[in-house]
Coordinates of C-alpha atoms in Angstrom, one line a residue:
Chain A
X29 CA -5.3 -7.1 31.8
X30 CA -6.2 -7.9 28.1
X31 CA -2.7 -8.4 26.8
X32 CA -3.7 -8.6 23.2
X33 CA -5.0 -5.0 23.2
X34 CA -1.9 -3.3 24.4
X35 CA 0.2 -0.6 22.7
X36 CA 4.0 -1.1 22.4
X37 CA 4.6 1.3 25.3
X38 CA 2.2 -0.7 27.6
X39 CA 3.6 -4.0 26.4
X40 CA 7.1 -2.9 27.1
X41 CA 6.1 -1.6 30.6
X42 CA 4.5 -5.0 31.3
X43 CA 7.7 -6.9 30.1
X44 CA 9.9 -4.6 32.2
X45 CA 7.8 -5.2 35.3
X46 CA 7.8 -8.9 34.6
X47 CA 3.9 -8.9 34.6
X48 CA 3.8 -11.0 31.4
X49 CA 6.2 -12.6 28.9
X50 CA 6.5 -12.5 25.2
X51 CA 5.4 -16.1 25.0
X52 CA 2.3 -15.3 26.9
X53 CA 1.4 -12.3 24.8
X54 CA 2.2 -14.2 21.6
X55 CA 0.1 -17.2 22.6
X56 CA -2.8 -14.9 23.5
X57 CA -2.6 -13.1 20.1
X58 CA -2.3 -16.4 18.2
X59 CA -5.3 -17.8 20.0
X60 CA -7.3 -14.7 19.2
X61 CA -6.3 -15.0 15.5
X62 CA -7.5 -18.6 15.6
X63 CA -10.8 -17.5 17.0
X64 CA -11.5 -14.5 14.9
X65 CA -9.7 -15.0 11.6
X66 CA -12.3 -17.4 10.2
X67 CA -14.7 -14.5 10.2
X68 CA -12.4 -11.6 9.5
X69 CA -10.0 -13.3 7.0
X70 CA -7.3 -10.8 7.9
X71 CA -4.5 -13.4 7.5
X72 CA -3.6 -15.6 4.6
X73 CA -0.9 -17.4 6.5
X74 CA -0.5 -17.7 10.3
X75 CA 3.1 -18.5 11.5
X76 CA 2.4 -19.9 14.9
X77 CA 5.5 -22.1 15.3
X78 CA 8.1 -19.5 14.2
X79 CA 6.2 -16.8 16.2
X80 CA 6.5 -18.8 19.4
X81 CA 10.1 -19.5 18.7
X82 CA 10.8 -15.8 18.2
X83 CA 8.9 -15.1 21.5
X84 CA 11.0 -17.6 23.3
X85 CA 14.2 -15.9 22.2
X86 CA 12.8 -12.5 23.4
X87 CA 12.0 -14.1 26.8
X88 CA 15.5 -15.6 27.0
X89 CA 17.0 -12.2 26.3
X90 CA 14.8 -10.6 28.9
X91 CA 15.6 -13.2 31.5
X92 CA 19.3 -12.7 30.8
X93 CA 18.8 -9.0 31.7
X94 CA 19.3 -7.6 28.2
X95 CA 17.6 -4.2 27.5
X96 CA 14.5 -4.3 25.4
X97 CA 15.0 -3.7 21.7
X98 CA 12.6 -1.2 20.1
X99 CA 10.0 -3.8 19.1
X100 CA 11.0 -6.6 21.4
X101 CA 8.1 -9.1 21.9
X102 CA 5.7 -7.1 19.7
X103 CA 3.4 -9.2 17.6
X104 CA 3.5 -7.9 14.0
X105 CA 1.5 -8.8 10.9
X106 CA 3.3 -8.5 7.5
X107 CA 1.4 -7.6 4.4
X108 CA 1.6 -10.7 2.1
X109 CA 3.5 -8.8 -0.6
X110 CA 6.6 -8.6 1.6
X111 CA 9.1 -11.4 1.4
X112 CA 9.9 -13.4 4.6
X113 CA 12.4 -16.2 3.8
X114 CA 10.9 -19.6 4.0
X115 CA 7.3 -18.4 4.5
X116 CA 4.6 -18.4 1.8
X117 CA 4.3 -15.0 0.2
X118 CA 1.3 -14.9 -2.2
X119 CA 0.4 -11.3 -2.9
X120 CA -3.1 -12.8 -2.5
X121 CA -2.7 -14.1 -6.1
X122 CA -3.1 -17.6 -7.5
X123 CA 0.0 -16.9 -9.7
X124 CA 2.1 -16.7 -6.5
X125 CA 0.0 -19.1 -4.5
X126 CA 3.0 -21.5 -3.9
X127 CA 5.8 -18.9 -3.8
X128 CA 8.2 -19.4 -0.9
X129 CA 10.8 -16.6 -1.1
X130 CA 14.5 -17.5 -0.8
X131 CA 15.3 -14.1 0.8
X132 CA 13.8 -11.6 3.3
X133 CA 12.7 -8.0 2.5
X134 CA 14.9 -5.4 4.1
X135 CA 12.0 -3.8 5.9
X136 CA 11.0 -7.2 7.3
X137 CA 14.6 -8.0 8.3
X138 CA 14.8 -4.7 10.2
X139 CA 11.7 -5.5 12.1
X140 CA 13.1 -8.9 13.1
X141 CA 16.4 -7.3 14.1
X142 CA 14.4 -4.9 16.4
X143 CA 12.8 -7.9 18.2
X144 CA 9.4 -8.1 16.5
X145 CA 7.4 -11.3 16.4
X146 CA 5.8 -12.2 13.1
X147 CA 2.4 -13.7 13.7
X148 CA 1.4 -14.0 10.0
X149 CA 1.0 -12.7 6.5
X150 CA -1.9 -10.4 6.1
X151 CA -4.6 -10.5 3.4
X152 CA -4.7 -7.8 0.7
X153 CA -6.1 -7.0 -2.7
X154 CA -4.2 -9.1 -5.3
X155 CA -0.9 -7.4 -6.1
X156 CA -2.1 -4.5 -4.0
X157 CA -4.6 -3.5 -6.7
X158 CA -7.8 -2.5 -5.0
X159 CA -9.4 -0.4 -2.3
X160 CA -11.5 -3.0 -0.5
X161 CA -9.5 -6.3 -0.1
X162 CA -12.2 -8.0 -2.1
X163 CA -9.7 -8.7 -4.9
X164 CA -8.0 -11.4 -2.9
X165 CA -7.9 -14.9 -4.4
X166 CA -8.1 -16.1 -0.7
X167 CA -11.5 -14.4 -0.3
X168 CA -12.3 -10.9 1.1
X169 CA -11.2 -9.6 4.5
X170 CA -13.9 -8.0 6.6
X171 CA -14.0 -4.9 8.7
X172 CA -13.9 -5.6 12.5
X173 CA -16.3 -2.7 13.2
X174 CA -18.9 -4.2 11.0
X175 CA -18.4 -7.5 9.2
X176 CA -20.8 -6.6 6.4
X177 CA -18.3 -3.8 5.4
X178 CA -15.0 -3.9 3.7
X179 CA -11.8 -3.0 5.7
X180 CA -10.6 -0.9 2.8
X181 CA -7.5 -1.8 0.7
X182 CA -5.3 -2.8 -0.5
X183 CA -3.7 -3.4 2.9
X184 CA -7.1 -4.3 4.4
X185 CA -5.9 -7.4 6.2
X186 CA -3.2 -5.5 8.0
X187 CA -5.6 -2.7 9.1
X188 CA -8.3 -5.2 10.2
X189 CA -5.7 -7.2 12.1
X190 CA -4.5 -4.2 14.1
X191 CA -8.1 -3.0 14.7
X192 CA -9.2 -6.4 16.0
X193 CA -6.1 -6.9 18.2
X194 CA -4.9 -9.8 16.1
X195 CA -1.5 -8.0 16.2
X196 CA -0.1 -4.9 17.8
X197 CA 1.6 -3.5 14.6
X198 CA 1.4 -4.3 11.0
X199 CA 3.2 -3.4 7.8
X200 CA 1.3 -2.2 4.7
X201 CA 2.3 -0.9 1.3
X202 CA 0.9 2.2 -0.3
X203 CA 0.9 2.9 -4.0
X204 CA -2.2 5.2 -4.1
X205 CA -3.6 5.1 -0.6
X206 CA -3.3 1.4 0.3
X207 CA -2.2 2.1 3.9
X208 CA -4.1 5.3 4.7
X209 CA -7.5 4.4 3.3
X210 CA -7.8 1.0 5.2
X211 CA -6.4 2.8 8.3
X212 CA -9.2 5.3 8.0
X213 CA -11.9 2.6 7.4
X214 CA -10.7 0.4 10.3
X215 CA -10.1 3.2 12.9
X216 CA -6.3 2.8 13.2
X217 CA -3.2 4.9 12.5
X218 CA -1.4 4.3 9.2
X219 CA 1.5 6.2 7.6
X220 CA 2.8 6.3 4.0
X221 CA 6.4 7.5 4.3
X222 CA 8.1 9.8 1.8
X223 CA 9.1 8.0 -1.4
X224 CA 12.6 6.7 -0.7
X225 CA 12.3 6.7 3.2
X226 CA 11.8 2.9 3.5
X227 CA 13.6 0.3 1.4
X228 CA 11.3 -1.7 -1.0
X229 CA 13.8 -4.5 -1.5
X230 CA 11.7 -7.7 -1.2
X231 CA 8.4 -5.9 -1.7
X232 CA 6.6 -7.3 -4.8
X233 CA 6.5 -4.4 -7.1
X234 CA 3.3 -2.8 -8.4
X235 CA 4.0 0.8 -9.4
X236 CA 7.7 1.4 -8.9
X237 CA 7.6 5.2 -8.9
X238 CA 4.8 5.2 -6.3
X239 CA 5.2 2.2 -4.0
X240 CA 6.2 2.7 -0.3
X241 CA 6.1 0.3 2.7
X242 CA 4.8 1.8 5.9
X243 CA 3.5 1.1 9.4
X244 CA 0.0 0.5 10.9
X245 CA -0.6 0.9 14.7
X246 CA -3.2 1.6 17.3
X247 CA -1.5 4.9 18.3
X248 CA 0.7 7.5 16.7
X249 CA 3.4 6.7 19.2
X250 CA 3.5 3.1 18.0
X251 CA 3.6 4.2 14.4
X252 CA 6.4 6.6 15.1
X253 CA 8.4 3.8 16.8
X254 CA 7.8 1.4 14.0
X255 CA 8.8 4.0 11.3
X256 CA 12.1 4.5 13.2
X257 CA 12.8 0.8 12.7
X258 CA 11.7 0.7 9.1
X259 CA 13.4 3.9 7.8
X260 CA 16.8 4.2 6.3
X261 CA 19.0 3.7 3.3
X262 CA 19.5 0.3 1.8
X263 CA 22.1 -0.6 -0.9
X264 CA 19.6 -3.2 -2.3
X265 CA 17.1 -0.4 -3.3
X266 CA 18.5 2.2 -5.6
X267 CA 15.5 4.5 -4.9
X268 CA 16.1 4.5 -1.1
X269 CA 17.2 7.9 0.1
X270 CA 20.4 8.7 1.9
X271 CA 18.7 11.0 4.4
X272 CA 19.4 10.6 8.1
X273 CA 16.6 9.0 10.2
X274 CA 15.5 11.3 13.0
X275 CA 14.3 10.1 16.4
X276 CA 10.6 10.1 15.6
X277 CA 9.5 9.3 19.2
X278 CA 11.5 12.2 20.6
X279 CA 9.7 14.6 18.2
X280 CA 6.3 13.9 19.9
X281 CA 5.8 16.8 22.2
X282 CA 2.2 17.4 21.3
X283 CA 2.7 21.1 20.7
X284 CA 1.0 22.5 17.6
X285 CA 0.9 26.1 18.7
X286 CA 1.5 28.3 15.7
X287 CA 1.5 25.3 13.3
X288 CA -0.1 26.4 10.0
X289 CA -2.5 23.7 8.9
X290 CA -3.7 24.1 5.3
X291 CA -7.0 22.9 4.1
X292 CA -7.2 22.4 0.4
X293 CA -10.6 23.7 -0.6
X294 CA -10.9 21.0 -3.3
X295 CA -10.8 18.3 -0.7
X296 CA -13.9 19.5 1.2
X297 CA -16.2 19.8 -1.8
X298 CA -18.2 17.5 -4.1
X299 CA -18.3 13.8 -3.5
X300 CA -17.5 14.0 0.2
X301 CA -19.9 12.2 2.6
X302 CA -21.5 14.8 4.9
X303 CA -20.5 12.8 8.1
X304 CA -16.9 12.6 7.0
X305 CA -16.9 16.4 6.2
X306 CA -18.4 17.2 9.6
X307 CA -15.8 15.0 11.4
X308 CA -12.9 16.7 9.6
X309 CA -14.3 20.2 10.3
X310 CA -14.7 19.3 14.0
X311 CA -11.0 18.1 14.0
X312 CA -10.0 21.5 12.4
X313 CA -11.8 23.3 15.2
X314 CA -10.1 21.1 17.7
X315 CA -6.7 22.0 16.2
X316 CA -7.6 25.7 16.4
X317 CA -8.3 25.2 20.1
X318 CA -4.9 23.6 20.5
X319 CA -3.3 26.8 19.0
X320 CA -2.8 25.8 15.4
X321 CA -3.6 28.3 12.7
X322 CA -6.0 27.0 10.1
X323 CA -5.3 28.3 6.6
X324 CA -7.4 27.8 3.4
X325 CA -5.3 26.6 0.6
X326 CA -5.6 25.0 -2.8
X327 CA -4.4 22.1 -4.8
X328 CA -5.8 23.3 -8.1
X329 CA -5.0 20.3 -10.2
X330 CA -6.2 17.6 -7.8
X331 CA -9.3 17.0 -9.9
X332 CA -7.0 15.4 -12.4
X333 CA -5.2 13.1 -9.9
X334 CA -7.3 10.0 -10.3
X335 CA -7.1 9.7 -14.1
X336 CA -3.4 10.7 -13.9
X337 CA -2.7 8.1 -11.2
X338 CA -4.5 5.3 -13.0
X339 CA -2.5 5.9 -16.2
X340 CA 0.9 5.9 -14.4
X341 CA 0.1 3.1 -12.0
X342 CA -1.4 0.7 -14.6
X343 CA 1.5 1.4 -17.0
X344 CA 4.1 0.6 -14.3
X345 CA 2.0 -2.5 -13.2
X346 CA 1.8 -3.8 -16.8
X347 CA 5.6 -3.7 -17.0
X348 CA 6.3 -5.1 -13.4
X349 CA 3.8 -8.0 -13.8
X350 CA 5.4 -9.2 -17.1
X351 CA 7.7 -11.3 -14.9
X352 CA 4.9 -13.6 -13.8
X353 CA 4.9 -16.0 -16.7
X354 CA 5.2 -19.5 -15.2
X355 CA 8.9 -19.9 -15.9
X356 CA 10.9 -19.1 -12.8
X357 CA 8.4 -19.2 -9.9
X358 CA 4.8 -19.5 -9.0
X359 CA 1.9 -21.1 -10.8
X360 CA 2.3 -22.7 -14.3
X361 CA -0.6 -24.1 -16.3
X362 CA -0.3 -27.8 -17.2
X363 CA -0.3 -29.2 -20.7
X364 CA 0.6 -26.1 -22.8
X365 CA 2.3 -27.2 -26.1
X366 CA 4.4 -24.1 -26.8
X367 CA 6.1 -21.5 -24.6
X368 CA 3.8 -18.7 -25.8
X369 CA 0.6 -20.8 -25.1
X370 CA 2.0 -21.5 -21.6
X371 CA 2.6 -17.8 -20.9
X372 CA -0.9 -16.8 -22.1
X373 CA -2.8 -19.6 -20.3
X374 CA -0.8 -19.3 -17.1
X375 CA -1.4 -15.5 -16.9
X376 CA -5.1 -15.8 -17.7
X377 CA -5.7 -18.4 -15.0
X378 CA -3.1 -17.0 -12.5
X379 CA -4.3 -13.4 -12.4
X380 CA -7.6 -12.2 -11.1
X381 CA -10.0 -9.8 -12.9
X382 CA -8.8 -6.5 -11.5
X383 CA -5.1 -7.3 -12.1
X384 CA -5.9 -8.3 -15.7
X385 CA -7.9 -5.2 -16.2
X386 CA -5.0 -3.0 -15.0
X387 CA -2.4 -4.9 -17.1
X388 CA -4.7 -4.4 -20.1
X389 CA -5.0 -0.6 -19.4
X390 CA -1.3 -0.2 -18.8
X391 CA -0.4 -2.2 -22.0
X392 CA -2.9 0.0 -23.9
X393 CA -1.5 3.4 -22.8
X394 CA 2.1 2.2 -23.4
X395 CA 1.4 0.7 -26.8
X396 CA 2.6 2.2 -30.0
X397 CA 0.7 5.3 -31.0
X398 CA -0.8 6.0 -27.6
X399 CA 2.3 6.5 -25.5
X400 CA 2.5 10.3 -26.0
X401 CA -1.2 10.8 -25.6
X402 CA -1.5 8.9 -22.4
X403 CA 1.7 8.0 -20.6
X404 CA 3.8 11.1 -21.5
X405 CA 0.8 13.4 -20.9
X406 CA 0.3 11.8 -17.5
X407 CA 3.9 12.3 -16.5
X408 CA 3.5 16.0 -17.4
X409 CA 0.4 16.3 -15.3
X410 CA 2.2 14.6 -12.5
X411 CA 4.7 17.5 -12.5
X412 CA 1.7 19.9 -12.1
X413 CA 0.4 17.8 -9.1
X414 CA 3.9 18.0 -7.5
X415 CA 4.0 21.8 -8.0
X416 CA 0.6 22.1 -6.3
X417 CA 2.1 20.7 -3.1
X418 CA 5.2 22.9 -3.4
X419 CA 3.0 26.0 -3.7
X420 CA 0.7 24.9 -0.8
X421 CA 3.7 24.2 1.5
X422 CA 5.0 27.8 0.9
X423 CA 2.2 29.0 3.2
X424 CA 1.4 25.9 5.3
X425 CA 3.4 23.5 7.5
X426 CA 1.0 20.5 7.0
X427 CA -2.1 19.9 5.0
X428 CA -5.3 18.3 6.3
X429 CA -7.9 16.5 4.2
X430 CA -10.3 13.6 4.7
X431 CA -8.5 10.3 4.1
X432 CA -11.4 8.6 2.2
X433 CA -14.6 10.2 0.9
X434 CA -16.8 7.8 2.9
X435 CA -16.7 5.5 5.9
X436 CA -16.4 1.7 5.1
X437 CA -18.8 0.6 2.4
X438 CA -20.6 -2.8 2.1
X439 CA -18.9 -5.8 0.5
X440 CA -20.0 -6.1 -3.1
X441 CA -21.1 -2.5 -3.3
X442 CA -18.5 -1.3 -5.8
X443 CA -17.1 -4.5 -7.3
X444 CA -18.9 -4.2 -10.6
X445 CA -17.9 -0.6 -11.1
X446 CA -14.1 -0.2 -11.3
X447 CA -14.3 3.6 -11.7
X448 CA -16.4 4.0 -8.6
X449 CA -13.9 1.9 -6.7
X450 CA -11.0 4.0 -8.1
X451 CA -12.7 7.2 -6.6
X452 CA -12.1 5.8 -3.1
X453 CA -8.5 7.0 -3.6
X454 CA -9.4 10.5 -4.5
X455 CA -7.6 12.2 -1.5
X456 CA -4.7 9.8 -1.3
X457 CA -3.2 9.3 -4.7
X458 CA -1.8 12.8 -5.1
X459 CA 0.7 12.1 -2.3
X460 CA 2.2 9.1 -4.1
X461 CA 2.3 11.1 -7.3
X462 CA 4.4 13.9 -5.5
X463 CA 6.3 11.5 -3.3
X464 CA 5.3 13.3 -0.1
X465 CA 4.4 11.5 3.2
X466 CA 0.9 11.2 4.6
X467 CA -0.8 9.8 7.7
X468 CA -4.3 8.8 8.5
X469 CA -5.5 9.2 12.1
X470 CA -9.0 8.4 13.4
X471 CA -11.1 11.5 14.0
X472 CA -14.7 10.3 14.6
X473 CA -17.4 7.7 14.2
X474 CA -20.3 7.8 11.8
X475 CA -23.9 7.4 13.1
X476 CA -23.6 3.7 12.0
X477 CA -20.6 3.4 14.3
X478 CA -18.0 3.2 11.6
X479 CA -14.6 5.0 11.9
X480 CA -13.7 8.1 10.0
X481 CA -10.1 9.2 9.4
X482 CA -8.4 12.4 8.5
X483 CA -5.2 12.6 6.4
X484 CA -2.3 14.8 7.4
X485 CA 0.3 15.6 4.7
X486 CA 3.8 17.1 5.1
X487 CA 6.7 18.0 2.7
X488 CA 9.3 15.3 1.8
X489 CA 11.0 13.7 4.8
X490 CA 8.9 15.7 7.3
X491 CA 7.4 12.6 8.9
X492 CA 8.3 13.9 12.4
X493 CA 6.0 17.0 11.9
X494 CA 3.3 14.7 10.6
X495 CA 3.5 12.4 13.6
X496 CA 3.6 15.2 16.1
X497 CA 0.5 16.9 14.5
X498 CA -1.4 13.6 14.8
X499 CA -0.1 13.0 18.3
X500 CA -1.3 16.4 19.5
X501 CA -4.8 15.6 18.3
X502 CA -4.8 12.1 19.6
X503 CA -3.7 13.3 23.1
X504 CA -6.6 15.8 23.2
X505 CA -9.2 13.6 21.6
X506 CA -8.6 9.9 22.2
X507 CA -10.3 7.6 19.8
X508 CA -12.9 5.1 21.2
X509 CA -11.7 1.5 21.3
X510 CA -13.7 -0.9 19.2
X511 CA -16.1 -2.9 21.4
X512 CA -15.0 -6.5 21.0
X513 CA -17.5 -8.8 19.3
Chain B
X20 CA -10.3 6.8 -28.7
X21 CA -12.9 4.1 -28.8
X22 CA -12.0 0.7 -27.4
X23 CA -13.5 -2.1 -29.5
X24 CA -13.3 -5.9 -29.0
X25 CA -10.7 -5.9 -31.7
X26 CA -8.5 -3.5 -29.6
X27 CA -9.0 -5.7 -26.6
X28 CA -7.8 -8.7 -28.5
X29 CA -4.7 -6.9 -29.8
X30 CA -3.8 -5.6 -26.3
X31 CA -4.4 -9.0 -24.7
X32 CA -1.9 -10.5 -27.2
X33 CA 0.7 -7.8 -26.4
X34 CA 0.2 -8.5 -22.7
X35 CA 0.4 -12.3 -23.1
X36 CA -3.1 -12.8 -21.7
X37 CA -5.4 -15.4 -23.2
X38 CA -8.8 -13.8 -22.3
X39 CA -12.1 -15.7 -22.4
X40 CA -14.8 -14.4 -24.6
X41 CA -16.7 -13.2 -21.5
X42 CA -13.6 -11.3 -20.3
X43 CA -13.2 -9.7 -23.7
X44 CA -16.8 -8.5 -23.7
X45 CA -16.6 -7.2 -20.2
X46 CA -13.2 -5.4 -20.6
X47 CA -14.3 -3.8 -23.9
X48 CA -17.0 -1.7 -22.1
X49 CA -15.0 -1.1 -19.0
X50 CA -11.8 -0.1 -20.7
X51 CA -13.7 2.2 -23.0
X52 CA -15.2 4.0 -20.0
X53 CA -11.9 4.2 -18.2
X54 CA -9.9 5.4 -21.2
X55 CA -12.5 8.1 -21.8
X56 CA -12.0 9.2 -18.2
X57 CA -8.2 9.3 -18.9
X58 CA -9.0 11.8 -21.7
X59 CA -9.9 14.3 -19.0
X60 CA -6.2 15.2 -18.8
X61 CA -6.5 16.8 -22.2
X62 CA -8.3 19.7 -20.6
X63 CA -4.9 20.8 -19.2
X64 CA -2.3 22.5 -21.4
X65 CA 1.1 20.9 -20.7
X66 CA 3.0 22.2 -23.6
X67 CA 5.6 23.9 -21.4
X68 CA 5.7 21.2 -18.6
X69 CA 8.5 18.8 -18.1
X70 CA 7.4 15.1 -17.6
X71 CA 8.1 13.6 -14.1
X72 CA 9.2 10.0 -14.1
X73 CA 10.1 9.5 -10.5
X74 CA 9.8 11.4 -7.2
X75 CA 13.4 11.3 -5.8
X76 CA 13.4 15.0 -6.0
X77 CA 16.7 16.8 -6.4
X78 CA 18.7 13.6 -5.6
X79 CA 21.9 13.0 -7.3
X80 CA 20.8 10.1 -9.6
X81 CA 23.9 8.2 -8.7
X82 CA 23.7 8.9 -4.9
X83 CA 22.3 5.4 -4.1
X84 CA 24.9 3.4 -6.1
X85 CA 27.2 1.2 -4.1
X86 CA 30.9 0.5 -4.6
X87 CA 31.5 -1.9 -7.5
X88 CA 32.7 -4.8 -5.4
X89 CA 31.7 -8.4 -5.7
X90 CA 29.1 -9.6 -3.2
X91 CA 27.5 -13.1 -2.9
X92 CA 24.4 -13.6 -5.0
X93 CA 21.4 -16.0 -4.4
X94 CA 23.0 -19.0 -5.9
X95 CA 21.5 -21.6 -8.3
X96 CA 19.8 -23.8 -5.8
X97 CA 17.9 -21.0 -4.1
X98 CA 17.1 -19.4 -7.4
X99 CA 15.6 -22.6 -8.7
X100 CA 13.7 -23.4 -5.5
X101 CA 10.4 -22.0 -6.8
X102 CA 10.8 -23.2 -10.4
X103 CA 7.7 -25.0 -11.7
X104 CA 10.0 -27.3 -13.7
X105 CA 13.7 -27.1 -12.8
X106 CA 16.2 -29.3 -14.6
X107 CA 20.0 -29.6 -14.8
X108 CA 20.5 -26.2 -13.1
X109 CA 18.0 -24.5 -15.5
X110 CA 14.4 -23.5 -15.8
X111 CA 12.7 -25.9 -18.3
X112 CA 9.9 -24.6 -20.5
X113 CA 7.7 -26.0 -23.3
X114 CA 9.1 -25.9 -26.8
X115 CA 9.7 -22.5 -28.2
X116 CA 9.1 -23.1 -31.8

C-alpha cells in the first residue's frame, strides 16, 4: 500500500483498521517531500518537527479509543499567505521573508482542531498575484505532470503538492482563479467557496472584495469534507456570512438526473485551446448520459471581465499593500536617512516586479482625476457581471465552462507579457466579481499528457450542488492517477 | 489616456515606490498597454447602473458585528515580535523631518 497517495476516506479506513498510524503516514509524506521538493519547489517551509508532534497526538487519541475527527491524521499543506502562529509566513515575498505571525488564521485553526497535520507552507505567486507561481521570490514551483511546465497559480505550490502526493489536502486562496486554475493545470480538485463562506482572518489580504480561502484535494469527497471544516461564521472577519453550514459529504449522492447544466456560449468560443474544448464537450455528453439536461446560456458581459477584474483587484491591492513599509514587520532596508526614503527603498527592494506593477496600476486608477473613469466605472460593470449570473441561474442549476483556456504552459512562456498572463484567468475571474462559488474538476488529458479541468459554477452558498455535480462525473469517469516520476 | 515616464514617476511617488530607471522604462510601456485595455469598459453604457463595492449580497450590513464587549488583544510583546527595530515598547523609525 502506498500510504502517501491515499484519500482521506482510505486513510481513515486504514487508521480504523490499525493498518497504519498517523506517524507512519506523516513520516512517509515528509520523506517524499524531502525527495521531490528540490525539483518541484512546492513548499517554501517544511514543518517536519511540529508535523510529527501533531501526528503523535493523533496516534495517542486513536490508541485511547477516541473516534476519528474529520481530518484526523491527514497531512495538509497550507498556502504561505495563511498565518500559522510561530511558523514563517512569507507570501512568497522578500518583504515578508522573515515574518513569523503571532497568531493563527481562523481557517488554519479549524483544520488543526479537526485533527489535520500541517506538513508545510506551500509556494505561491508573491502576494497571490500571478497565474503560474513564477512570481515567487523563492523560485518557481513546477508541474508534477511535466516539470518544464508551470503548475498554474497563484496557489501553484498547493496544487502541485496535492498532485505529487506531498500532502493529501491543501489550502489555497482564490482572488481571480488562484485555486481553480492551478487545480485544472495539476489534475486535482479545487474549490473557491462563496464570498463570505470561509473566514479570511489571518489570510494576507490581496483584493478584499474578492479573496476567498478554499480547499484542494485528490477527490471531490475530500474537498467536500475539507470545506465542511473550513466553512462557517467568524467574529474576526466582518465579511464572513452567518449562513448555516450544510453537511457537504451527505449531499454527495451522485444523482444529476434532471439537473440543468448551462453552458455559456461565450466560454466555448475564441481563445479556447481545441483540446480543452473537446474535453469539455465530451464531459457535457457524459453529463447528458447521466441524465442531466444541457442548456445553452449566455453571460453577455463576460468579455469585459478581465479588464474589469484587473481594475478592481489592483486598486484593492494597492491599498492593502500600503501596510508593507518596513515599520512594524518584515524586511526593512538598511541605512535610509529619512522615514520616507526608508519606505520607498524598502518597498522597491522588498516587492517583486508583478507586485509593483499591480500597485502602480491600482494607484493610477485610484488617483485624483481617474477614479471615476476607471474604478467607479469598473464597479458599475461589476454589477453587470453579477446580473449576468443572476439571469443565467433563472434557467440553469449550475453552469459549466473550461477552467483555463489551455493546459499547463511552459515556464517563461508568458512572463514578459503581463496581459497574456492575465488572460489565463478569463473563465475564473467573473465568479470572484459576483461572489459565487466555483469548482474545478479534472475532465481529461491533452495529447501531451497534461491535465484539463472543467469549472462548475453555482449560485451563492450552493456548494453542495456544485460538489454533487462534480462527484457524479468523477464516479462515472475516474481521472487517471499521475504516473510517479 | 497615455502613460508617459512622467506619469510613472508621479504614480511611483504616490505609491511610495522608488523605482529604478529600468523599471520606469519597462512599466511605462506595459502600463500604457494595460490601461488601454482597461478602456474597453467604455464600450458599455453604465449610466443607469449602480456600482457594486462588495459581494455580500442582500446581507444586513451589520449582521456580522459582534457584541461590544472587551476581549483580549495581541499585547505589546507579540505585536512588536516582528518589528525591524523595536524600542521602549514602540516601533522605531528613521527621522521623520
